[in-house]
Coordinates of C-alpha atoms in Angstrom, one line a residue:
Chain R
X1 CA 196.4 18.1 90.3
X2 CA 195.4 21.1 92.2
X3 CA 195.5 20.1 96.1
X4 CA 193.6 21.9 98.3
X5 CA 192.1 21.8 102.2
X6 CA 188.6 22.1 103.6
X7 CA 188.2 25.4 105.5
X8 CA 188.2 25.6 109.7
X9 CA 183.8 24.9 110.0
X10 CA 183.7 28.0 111.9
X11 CA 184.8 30.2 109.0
X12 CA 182.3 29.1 106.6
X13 CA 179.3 29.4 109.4
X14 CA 180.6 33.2 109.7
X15 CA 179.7 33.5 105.7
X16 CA 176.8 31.8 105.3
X17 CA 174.9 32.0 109.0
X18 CA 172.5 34.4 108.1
X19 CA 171.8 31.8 105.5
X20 CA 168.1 30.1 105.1
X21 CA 168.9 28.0 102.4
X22 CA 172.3 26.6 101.4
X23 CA 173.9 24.6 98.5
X24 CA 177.1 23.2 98.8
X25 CA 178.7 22.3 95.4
X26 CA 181.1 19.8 95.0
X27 CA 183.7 19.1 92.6
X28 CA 184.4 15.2 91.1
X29 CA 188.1 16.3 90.0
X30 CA 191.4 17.3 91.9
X31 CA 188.8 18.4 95.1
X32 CA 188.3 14.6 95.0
X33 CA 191.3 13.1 94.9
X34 CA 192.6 15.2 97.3
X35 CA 189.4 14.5 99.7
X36 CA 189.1 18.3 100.3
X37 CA 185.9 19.0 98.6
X38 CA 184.1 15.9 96.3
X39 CA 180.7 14.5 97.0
X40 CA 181.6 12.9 100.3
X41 CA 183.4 15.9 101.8
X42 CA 180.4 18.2 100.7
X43 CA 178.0 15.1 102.7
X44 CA 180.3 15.6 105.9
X45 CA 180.3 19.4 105.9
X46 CA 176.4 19.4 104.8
X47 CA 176.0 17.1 107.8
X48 CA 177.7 19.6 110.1
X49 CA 176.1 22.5 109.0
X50 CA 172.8 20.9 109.7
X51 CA 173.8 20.3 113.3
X52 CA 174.6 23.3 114.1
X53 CA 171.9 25.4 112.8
X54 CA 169.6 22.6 114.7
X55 CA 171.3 23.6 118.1
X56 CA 170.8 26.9 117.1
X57 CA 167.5 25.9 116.8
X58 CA 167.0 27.4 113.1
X59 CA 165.4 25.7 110.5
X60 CA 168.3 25.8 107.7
X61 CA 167.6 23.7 103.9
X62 CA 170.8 22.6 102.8
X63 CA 171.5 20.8 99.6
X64 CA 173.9 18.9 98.4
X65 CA 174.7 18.4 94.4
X66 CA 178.4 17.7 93.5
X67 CA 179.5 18.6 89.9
X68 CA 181.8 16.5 87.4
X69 CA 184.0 19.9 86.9
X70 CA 183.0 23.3 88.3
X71 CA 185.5 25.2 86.0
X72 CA 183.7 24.6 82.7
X73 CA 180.7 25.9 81.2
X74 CA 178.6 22.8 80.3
X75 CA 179.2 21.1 84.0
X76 CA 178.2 24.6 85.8
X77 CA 175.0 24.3 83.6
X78 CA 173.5 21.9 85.3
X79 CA 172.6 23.8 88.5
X80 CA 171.4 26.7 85.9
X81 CA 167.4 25.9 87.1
X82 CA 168.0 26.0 90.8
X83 CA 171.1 28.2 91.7
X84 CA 168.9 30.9 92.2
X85 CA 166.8 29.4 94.9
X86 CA 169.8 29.4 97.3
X87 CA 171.0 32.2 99.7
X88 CA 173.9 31.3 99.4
X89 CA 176.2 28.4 97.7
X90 CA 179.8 27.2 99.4
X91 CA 181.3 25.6 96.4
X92 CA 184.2 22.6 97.6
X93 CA 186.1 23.4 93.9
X94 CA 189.1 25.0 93.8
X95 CA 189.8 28.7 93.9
X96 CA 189.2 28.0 89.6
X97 CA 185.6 26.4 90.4
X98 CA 184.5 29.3 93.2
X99 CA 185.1 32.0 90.7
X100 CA 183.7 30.2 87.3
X101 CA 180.6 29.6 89.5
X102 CA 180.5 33.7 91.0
X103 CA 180.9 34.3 87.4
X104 CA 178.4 32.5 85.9
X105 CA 175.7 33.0 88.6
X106 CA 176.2 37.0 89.0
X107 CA 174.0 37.5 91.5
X108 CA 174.0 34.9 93.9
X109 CA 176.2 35.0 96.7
X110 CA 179.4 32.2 96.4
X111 CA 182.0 31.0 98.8
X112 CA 184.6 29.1 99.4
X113 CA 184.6 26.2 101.2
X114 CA 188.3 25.0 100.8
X115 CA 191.4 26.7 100.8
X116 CA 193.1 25.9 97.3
X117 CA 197.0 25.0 98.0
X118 CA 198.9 24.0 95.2
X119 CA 199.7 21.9 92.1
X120 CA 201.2 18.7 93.4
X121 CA 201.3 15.2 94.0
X122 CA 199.7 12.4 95.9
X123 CA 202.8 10.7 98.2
X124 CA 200.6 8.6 99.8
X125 CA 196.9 8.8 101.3
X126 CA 196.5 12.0 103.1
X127 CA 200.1 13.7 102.3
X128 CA 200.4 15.7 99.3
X129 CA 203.1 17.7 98.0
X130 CA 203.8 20.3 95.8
X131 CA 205.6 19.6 92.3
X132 CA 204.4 22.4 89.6
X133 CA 204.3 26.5 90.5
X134 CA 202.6 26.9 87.1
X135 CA 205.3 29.4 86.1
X136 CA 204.7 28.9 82.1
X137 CA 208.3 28.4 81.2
X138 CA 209.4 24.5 81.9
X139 CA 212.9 24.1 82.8
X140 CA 212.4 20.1 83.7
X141 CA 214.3 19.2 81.3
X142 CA 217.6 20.5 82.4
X143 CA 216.6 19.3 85.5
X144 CA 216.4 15.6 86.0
X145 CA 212.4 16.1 85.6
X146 CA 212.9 17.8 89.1
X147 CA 211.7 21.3 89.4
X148 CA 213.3 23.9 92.0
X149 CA 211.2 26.7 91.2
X150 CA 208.4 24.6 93.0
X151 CA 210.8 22.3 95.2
X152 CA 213.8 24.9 96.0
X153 CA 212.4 27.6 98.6
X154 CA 214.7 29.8 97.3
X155 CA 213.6 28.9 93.7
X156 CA 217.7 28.6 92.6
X157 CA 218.1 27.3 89.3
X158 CA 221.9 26.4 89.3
X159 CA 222.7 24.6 92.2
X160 CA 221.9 24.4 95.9
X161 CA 222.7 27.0 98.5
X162 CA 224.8 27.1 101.4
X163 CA 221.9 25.8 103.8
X164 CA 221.5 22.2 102.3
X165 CA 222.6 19.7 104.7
X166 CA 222.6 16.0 104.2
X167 CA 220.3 16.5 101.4
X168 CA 217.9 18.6 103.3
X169 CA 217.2 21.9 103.2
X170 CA 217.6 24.7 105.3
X171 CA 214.3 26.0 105.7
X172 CA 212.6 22.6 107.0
X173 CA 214.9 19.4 107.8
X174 CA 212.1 17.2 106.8
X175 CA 212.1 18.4 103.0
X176 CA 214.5 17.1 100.8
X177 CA 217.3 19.8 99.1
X178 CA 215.4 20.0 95.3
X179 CA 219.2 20.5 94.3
X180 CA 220.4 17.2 95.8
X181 CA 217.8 15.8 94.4
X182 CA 218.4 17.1 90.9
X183 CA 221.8 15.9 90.9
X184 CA 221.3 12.4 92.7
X185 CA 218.9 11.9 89.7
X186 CA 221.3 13.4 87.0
X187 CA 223.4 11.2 88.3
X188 CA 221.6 8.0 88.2
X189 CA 220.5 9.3 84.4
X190 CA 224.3 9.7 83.6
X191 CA 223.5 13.0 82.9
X192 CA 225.6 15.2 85.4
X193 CA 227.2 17.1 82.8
X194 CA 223.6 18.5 82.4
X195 CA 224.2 20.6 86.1
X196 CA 227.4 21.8 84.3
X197 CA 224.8 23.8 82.0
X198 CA 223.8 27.4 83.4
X199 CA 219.9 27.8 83.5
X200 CA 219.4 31.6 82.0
X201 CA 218.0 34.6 84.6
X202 CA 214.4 33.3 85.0
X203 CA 211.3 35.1 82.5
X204 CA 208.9 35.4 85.4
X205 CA 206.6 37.6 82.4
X206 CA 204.7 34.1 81.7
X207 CA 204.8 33.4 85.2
X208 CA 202.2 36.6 87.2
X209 CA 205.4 39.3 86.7
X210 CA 202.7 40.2 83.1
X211 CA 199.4 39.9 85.4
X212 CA 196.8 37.6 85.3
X213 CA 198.0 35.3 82.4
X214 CA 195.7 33.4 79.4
X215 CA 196.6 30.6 77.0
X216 CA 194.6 31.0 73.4
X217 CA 194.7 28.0 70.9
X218 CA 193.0 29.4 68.4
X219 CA 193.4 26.0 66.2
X220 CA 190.8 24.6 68.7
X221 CA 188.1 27.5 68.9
X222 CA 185.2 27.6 66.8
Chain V
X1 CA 211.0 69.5 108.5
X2 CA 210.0 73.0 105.7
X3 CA 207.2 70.6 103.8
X4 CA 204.9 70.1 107.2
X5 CA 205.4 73.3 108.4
X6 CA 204.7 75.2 105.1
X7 CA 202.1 72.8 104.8
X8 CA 200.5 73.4 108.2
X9 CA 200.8 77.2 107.9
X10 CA 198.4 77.4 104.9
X11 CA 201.4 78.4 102.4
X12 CA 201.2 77.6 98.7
X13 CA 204.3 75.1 98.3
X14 CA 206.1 73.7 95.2
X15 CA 207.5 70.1 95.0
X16 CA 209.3 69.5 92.2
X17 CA 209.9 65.7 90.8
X18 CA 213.3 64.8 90.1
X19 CA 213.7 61.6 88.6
X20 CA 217.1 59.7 89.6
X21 CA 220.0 58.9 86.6
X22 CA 219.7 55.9 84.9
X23 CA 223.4 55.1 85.9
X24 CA 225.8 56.6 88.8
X25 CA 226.5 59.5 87.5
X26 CA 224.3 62.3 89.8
X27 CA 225.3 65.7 88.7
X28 CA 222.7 66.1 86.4
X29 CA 220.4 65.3 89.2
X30 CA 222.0 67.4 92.1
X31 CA 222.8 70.7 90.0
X32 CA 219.0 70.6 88.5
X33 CA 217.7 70.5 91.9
X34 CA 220.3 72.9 93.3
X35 CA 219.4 75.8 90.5
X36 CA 215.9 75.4 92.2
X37 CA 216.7 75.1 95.5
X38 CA 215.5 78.1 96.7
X39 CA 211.9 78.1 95.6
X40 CA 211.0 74.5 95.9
X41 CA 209.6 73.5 99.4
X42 CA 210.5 69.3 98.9
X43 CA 211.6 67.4 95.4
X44 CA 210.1 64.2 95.0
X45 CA 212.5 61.3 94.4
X46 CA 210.0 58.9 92.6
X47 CA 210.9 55.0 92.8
X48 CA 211.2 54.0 89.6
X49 CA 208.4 54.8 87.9
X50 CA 207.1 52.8 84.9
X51 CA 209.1 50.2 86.5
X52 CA 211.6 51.6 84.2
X53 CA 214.8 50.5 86.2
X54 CA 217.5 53.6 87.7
X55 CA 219.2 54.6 90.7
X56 CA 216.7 54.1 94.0
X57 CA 214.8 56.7 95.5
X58 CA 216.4 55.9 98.8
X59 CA 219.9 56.7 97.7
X60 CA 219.1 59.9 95.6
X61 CA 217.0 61.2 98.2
X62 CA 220.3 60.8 100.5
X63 CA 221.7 62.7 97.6
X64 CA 220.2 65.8 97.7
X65 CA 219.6 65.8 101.4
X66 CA 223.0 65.8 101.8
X67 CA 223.3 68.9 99.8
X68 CA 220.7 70.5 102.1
X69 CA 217.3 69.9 99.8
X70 CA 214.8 68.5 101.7
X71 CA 212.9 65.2 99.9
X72 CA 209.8 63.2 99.7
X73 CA 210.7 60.0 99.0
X74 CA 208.4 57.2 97.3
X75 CA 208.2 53.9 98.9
X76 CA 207.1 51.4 96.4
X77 CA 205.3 48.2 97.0
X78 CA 206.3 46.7 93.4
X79 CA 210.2 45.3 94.2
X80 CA 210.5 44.6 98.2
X81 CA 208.7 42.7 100.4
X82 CA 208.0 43.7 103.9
X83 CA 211.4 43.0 105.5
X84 CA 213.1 45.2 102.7
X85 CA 210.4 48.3 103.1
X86 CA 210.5 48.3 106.6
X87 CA 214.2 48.5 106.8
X88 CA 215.0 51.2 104.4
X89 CA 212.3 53.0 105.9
X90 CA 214.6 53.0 108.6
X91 CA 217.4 53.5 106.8
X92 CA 215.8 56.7 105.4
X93 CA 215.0 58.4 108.3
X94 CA 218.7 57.6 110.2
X95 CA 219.7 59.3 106.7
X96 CA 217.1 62.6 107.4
X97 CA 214.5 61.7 104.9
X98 CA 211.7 62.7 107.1
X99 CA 208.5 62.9 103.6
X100 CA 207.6 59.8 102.4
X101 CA 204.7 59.0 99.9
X102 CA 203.9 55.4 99.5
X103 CA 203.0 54.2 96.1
X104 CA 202.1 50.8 94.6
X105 CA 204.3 50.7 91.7
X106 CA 203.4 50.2 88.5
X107 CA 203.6 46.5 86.7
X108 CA 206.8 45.6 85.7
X109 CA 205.6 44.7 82.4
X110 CA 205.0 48.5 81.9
X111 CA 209.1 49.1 82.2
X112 CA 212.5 47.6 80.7
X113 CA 212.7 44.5 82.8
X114 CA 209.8 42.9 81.1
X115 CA 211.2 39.4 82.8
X116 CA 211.2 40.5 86.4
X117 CA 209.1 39.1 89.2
X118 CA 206.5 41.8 90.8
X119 CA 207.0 41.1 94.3
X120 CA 203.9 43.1 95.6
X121 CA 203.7 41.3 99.4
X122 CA 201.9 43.8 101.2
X123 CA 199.5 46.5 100.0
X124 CA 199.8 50.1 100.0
X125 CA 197.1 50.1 102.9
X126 CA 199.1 47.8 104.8
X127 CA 202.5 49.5 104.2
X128 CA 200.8 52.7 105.7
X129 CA 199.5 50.9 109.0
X130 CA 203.9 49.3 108.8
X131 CA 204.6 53.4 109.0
X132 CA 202.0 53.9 111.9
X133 CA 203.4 50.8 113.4
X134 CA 207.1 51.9 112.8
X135 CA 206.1 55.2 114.4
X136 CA 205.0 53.8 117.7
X137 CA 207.8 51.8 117.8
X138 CA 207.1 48.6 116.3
X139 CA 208.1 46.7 113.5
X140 CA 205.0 44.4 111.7
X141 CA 206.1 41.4 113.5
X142 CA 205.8 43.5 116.6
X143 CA 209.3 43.8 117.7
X144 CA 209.9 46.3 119.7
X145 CA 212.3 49.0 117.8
X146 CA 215.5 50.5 119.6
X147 CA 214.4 54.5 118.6
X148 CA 211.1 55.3 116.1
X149 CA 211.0 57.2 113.2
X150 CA 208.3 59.9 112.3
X151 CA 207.5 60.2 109.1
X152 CA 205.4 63.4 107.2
X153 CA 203.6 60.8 105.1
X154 CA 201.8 61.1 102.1
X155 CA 200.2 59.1 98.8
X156 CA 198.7 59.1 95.4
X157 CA 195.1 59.7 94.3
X158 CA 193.4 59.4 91.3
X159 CA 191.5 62.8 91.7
X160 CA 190.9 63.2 87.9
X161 CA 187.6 60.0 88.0
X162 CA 184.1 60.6 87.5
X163 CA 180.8 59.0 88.8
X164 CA 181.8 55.6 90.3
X165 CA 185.2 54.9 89.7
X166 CA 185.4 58.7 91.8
X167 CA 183.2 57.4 94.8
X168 CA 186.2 54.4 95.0
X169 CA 189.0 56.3 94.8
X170 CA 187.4 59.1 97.4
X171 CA 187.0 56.4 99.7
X172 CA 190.2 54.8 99.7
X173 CA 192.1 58.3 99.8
X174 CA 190.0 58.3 103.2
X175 CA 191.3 55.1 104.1
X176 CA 195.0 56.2 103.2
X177 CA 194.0 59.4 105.2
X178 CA 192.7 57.5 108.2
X179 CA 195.9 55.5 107.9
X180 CA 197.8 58.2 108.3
X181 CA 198.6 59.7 104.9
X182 CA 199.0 64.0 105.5
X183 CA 198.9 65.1 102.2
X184 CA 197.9 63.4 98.3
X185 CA 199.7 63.8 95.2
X186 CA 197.4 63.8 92.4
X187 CA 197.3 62.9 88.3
X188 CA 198.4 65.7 86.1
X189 CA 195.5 68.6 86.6
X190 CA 195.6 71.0 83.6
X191 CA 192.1 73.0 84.8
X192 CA 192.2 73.1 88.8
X193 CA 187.8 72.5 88.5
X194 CA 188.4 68.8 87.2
X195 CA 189.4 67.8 90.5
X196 CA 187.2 69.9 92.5
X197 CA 184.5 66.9 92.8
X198 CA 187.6 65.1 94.0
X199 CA 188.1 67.4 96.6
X200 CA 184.6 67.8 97.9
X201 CA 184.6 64.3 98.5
X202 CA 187.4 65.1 100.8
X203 CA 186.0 67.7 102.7
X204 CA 185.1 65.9 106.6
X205 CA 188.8 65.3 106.5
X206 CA 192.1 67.0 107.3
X207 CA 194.7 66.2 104.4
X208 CA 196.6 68.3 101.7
X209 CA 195.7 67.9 98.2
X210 CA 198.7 68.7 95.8
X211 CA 198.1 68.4 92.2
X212 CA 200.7 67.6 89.6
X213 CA 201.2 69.9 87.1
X214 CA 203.4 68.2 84.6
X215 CA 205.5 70.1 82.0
X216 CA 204.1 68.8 78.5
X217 CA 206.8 68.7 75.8
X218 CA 205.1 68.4 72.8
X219 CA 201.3 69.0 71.5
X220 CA 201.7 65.2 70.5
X221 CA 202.1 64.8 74.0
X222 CA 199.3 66.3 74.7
X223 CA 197.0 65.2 72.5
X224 CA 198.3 61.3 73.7
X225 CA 197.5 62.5 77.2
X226 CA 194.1 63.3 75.9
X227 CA 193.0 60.4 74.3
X228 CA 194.6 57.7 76.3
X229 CA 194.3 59.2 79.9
X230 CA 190.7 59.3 81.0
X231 CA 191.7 60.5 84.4
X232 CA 193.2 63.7 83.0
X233 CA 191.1 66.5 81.7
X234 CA 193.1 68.7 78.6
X235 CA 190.4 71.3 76.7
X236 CA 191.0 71.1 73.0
X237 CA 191.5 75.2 73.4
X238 CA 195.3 74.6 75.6
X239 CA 195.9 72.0 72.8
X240 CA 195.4 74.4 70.3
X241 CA 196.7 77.2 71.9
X242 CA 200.5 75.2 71.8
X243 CA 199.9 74.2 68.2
X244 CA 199.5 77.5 66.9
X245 CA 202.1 79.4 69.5
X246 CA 205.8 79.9 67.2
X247 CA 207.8 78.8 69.9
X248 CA 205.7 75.3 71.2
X249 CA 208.3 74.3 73.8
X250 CA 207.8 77.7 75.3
X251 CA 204.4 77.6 74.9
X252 CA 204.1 74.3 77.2
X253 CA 206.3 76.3 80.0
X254 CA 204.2 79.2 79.5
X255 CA 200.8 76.5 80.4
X256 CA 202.7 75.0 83.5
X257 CA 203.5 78.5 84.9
X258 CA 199.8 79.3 84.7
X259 CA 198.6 75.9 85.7
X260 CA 200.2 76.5 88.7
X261 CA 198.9 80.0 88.8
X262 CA 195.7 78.8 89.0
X263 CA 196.0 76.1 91.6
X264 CA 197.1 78.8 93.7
X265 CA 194.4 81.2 92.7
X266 CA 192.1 78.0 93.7
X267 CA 193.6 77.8 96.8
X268 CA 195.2 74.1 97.1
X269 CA 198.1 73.1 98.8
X270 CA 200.9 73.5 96.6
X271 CA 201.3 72.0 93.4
X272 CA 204.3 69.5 92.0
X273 CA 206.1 70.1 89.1
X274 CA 206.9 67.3 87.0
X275 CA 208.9 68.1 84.1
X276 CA 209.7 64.0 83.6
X277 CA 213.6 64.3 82.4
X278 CA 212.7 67.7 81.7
X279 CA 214.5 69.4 84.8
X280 CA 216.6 71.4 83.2
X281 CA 213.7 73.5 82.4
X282 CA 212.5 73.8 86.1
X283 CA 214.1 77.1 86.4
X284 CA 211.8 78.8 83.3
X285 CA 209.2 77.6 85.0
X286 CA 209.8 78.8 88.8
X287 CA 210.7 82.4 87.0
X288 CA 207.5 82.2 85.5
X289 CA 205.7 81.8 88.8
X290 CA 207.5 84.4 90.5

């Protein structure tokens, strides 16, 4: 899923505190799971604006409304009749959600009310990591199902470098070597003549090396 | 320093591109420049344009500045990231490249590495304020550097825009020009009036406009320029002019000599020559001029 994190208070008062009126639009996907920017995040924020317009002693409507998805048309639909009578909306989605809603609501003014991170994984309640760059060319399965293009922060694809240590890597001691993990796993698969293989130069064109990137199915349009 | 101070003293210049070899072999480069020498104020060592892969600009500009020939040499925000910009910036000026020209780079999906990764970590504002920063001394972490380079610094500008898309560009060639950029290299100009607007736009500040004027090789290429480049204006009548002339390839030498004519006649800068792996024919066209 895409993980993301609420933004500091302080830098979403600086967009919207010339604001009379206020939606904040949450999202019931990854924003959720995450607990970044779903319908109880877009409550606490809601609840914090309120306070501090009241000690500014301004009279500010805020209103909360928290979509199933923001980054598809029908969902987005739903504030069609009253996204115009906003100032200003501070959508919770993801960087996806904040644009599909500028997009579709040309004129009114959107922002962001989380900062979009990565695609990754819940470890445990409040720690997430990151598992998937999204670069459109899936090598997992040379890999033991472990990716170093998001795991490896030098994004090697045939082995580890000099800095791993005990398993950990060089950059962080906390964070785990993506290489030793790869082979402790090939291992345990009984696969290590898989790490004898040599992963090709990398085709970064389907990753942004082309620009902004689309998929088309045309089997599934209309 | 010839380019500032020609510059400075209100003197119609010539650059001249030279484009580095695909490969190590650099006489072709060197003696094509050399045969110029004389006449041409700067050459401009583009880095690798199209994102076509070739020899960098920082090492041919070494090149020919170690033959004498003074350079401006294009820093390119496409393939390093701020570590790697900022040091051969430094590298280039302990090497006596004292012209720059900071461009963005082109998408590598326009060249022959289809596969490579754009790197594209700073912008080309923020790789002007790195120069400023150099200049006084600093690196952008704000390190304190052991002796500061000084740079004669310049960019590109799409001059050849209309209506809106001209109102952006004018304004951020004043933001390159507040950042410190001297002089601006512009699109291919055939008629010096289709960047006039450009320059108006310019006017409340101090910078050098120097319009390419780029040897055409064919009237295919022409026409192609034509159609497919909205930012450069060819009349149909030069078009047709080459068609009908006996001898085309002298025809398009005969159009760069008086483009250039008439950019001085208009009173700009200087112009560059680009003759794009055409160099060989950069001394026809300096006779021309004379």
């Amino acid at each position: 899923m895409i993980i993301a994190e609420k933004k500091p208070i302080e830098e979403i008062i600086g967009y919207v505190d010339d604001c009379g009126k206020l939606l904040i639009l949450g999202c019931n996907e990854c924003v959720t799971v995450c607990e970044a920017g779903g319908k109880k995040e877009v409550g606490i924020l809601a609840s914090a604006l309120r306070m501090y317009f009241l000690n500014q002693g301004r009279e500010v409507k805020i209103d909360e409304i928290t979509l199933e998805r923001q980054c598809d048309h029908e969902y987005l639909e739903e504030i069609r009749d009253v996204a115009d009578q906003y100032d200003a909306i501070v959508s919770l989605a993801c960087g996806v959600g904040v644009q599909f809603v500028a997009e579709k609501y040309h004129s009114q003014r959107v922002y962001p009310g989380v900062n979009t991170c990565f695609l990754g994984a819940t470890e445990e309640r409040g720690r997430w990591s990151e598992r998937c760059q999204a670069c459109g060319t899936c090598i997992l399965a040379y890999t033991g199902g472990i990716c170093p293009i998001a795991r490896c922060a030098k994004r090697l694809l045939n082995g580890p470098c000099g800095g791993s240590s005990n398993g950990k890597c060089e950059v962080n001691p906390e964070l785990d070597c993506a290489w030793q993990l790869i082979i402790d796993r090939l291992k345990a698969l009984g696969r290590l003549e898989d790490y004898e293989k040599l992963l090709e130069i990398k085709d970064w064109s389907t990753d942004r090396a082309g620009g902004p990137r689309k998929v088309v199915r045309e089997d599934l349009q209309i | 320093m010839q380019l500032k101070r020609r510059l400075e003293a209100g003197e119609f210049t010539l650059l001249a591109e030279i484009e580095p070899p695909k490969g190590v072999n650099i006489s072709p480069m060197i003696d094509n420049a050399a045969k110029v020498k004389e006449d041409i104020t700067a050459f401009v060592i583009p880095e690798m344009s199209n994102a076509v892969m070739r020899m960098s600009a920082l090492g041919s500009a070494m090149m020919l500045q170690n033959k004498r020939m003074e350079t401006i040499m294009q820093v390119c925000c496409r393939d390093r990231n701020r570590i790697a910009l900022q040091a051969d910036l430094l590298s280039a000026y302990a090497c006596g490249i004292e012209n720059i020209m900071a461009v963005t780079g082109e998408d590598p999906s326009y060249g022959d590495h289809h596969q490579a990764a754009a790197v594209y970590d700073i912008t080309i504002d923020d790789l002007l304020t790195a120069v400023t920063e150099l200049q006084a001394g600093r690196d952008m972490a704000g390190i304190e550097l052991d002796g500061k380079p000084d740079f004669f610094m310049g960019a590109t500008a799409n001059a050849g825009l209309s209506g809106n898309e001209l109102d952006r560009e004018a304004d951020a060639a004043k933001r390159k020009i507040d950042a410190g950029v001297r002089f601006l290299i512009t699109p291919p100009v055939f008629v010096p009036d289709a960047i006039e607007p450009f320059v108006k736009k310019l006017a409340d500040r101090d910078v050098f406009v120097i319009p390419t004027v780029v040897l055409l090789k064919s009237v295919g290429m022409a026409r192609y320029m034509a159609r497919n480049m909205p930012n450069v204006h060819i009349p149909d009548e030069l078009i047709q002019k080459i068609q009908k002339a006996p001898d085309k390839t002298k025809e398009c030498t005969h159009v760069a000599v008086e483009t250039v004519r008439a950019l001085k006649a208009a009173r700009f800068s200087g112009a560059l020559i680009a003759t794009i792996g055409w160099e060989h024919k950069l001394p026809d066209i300096i006779h021309g001029i004379k």
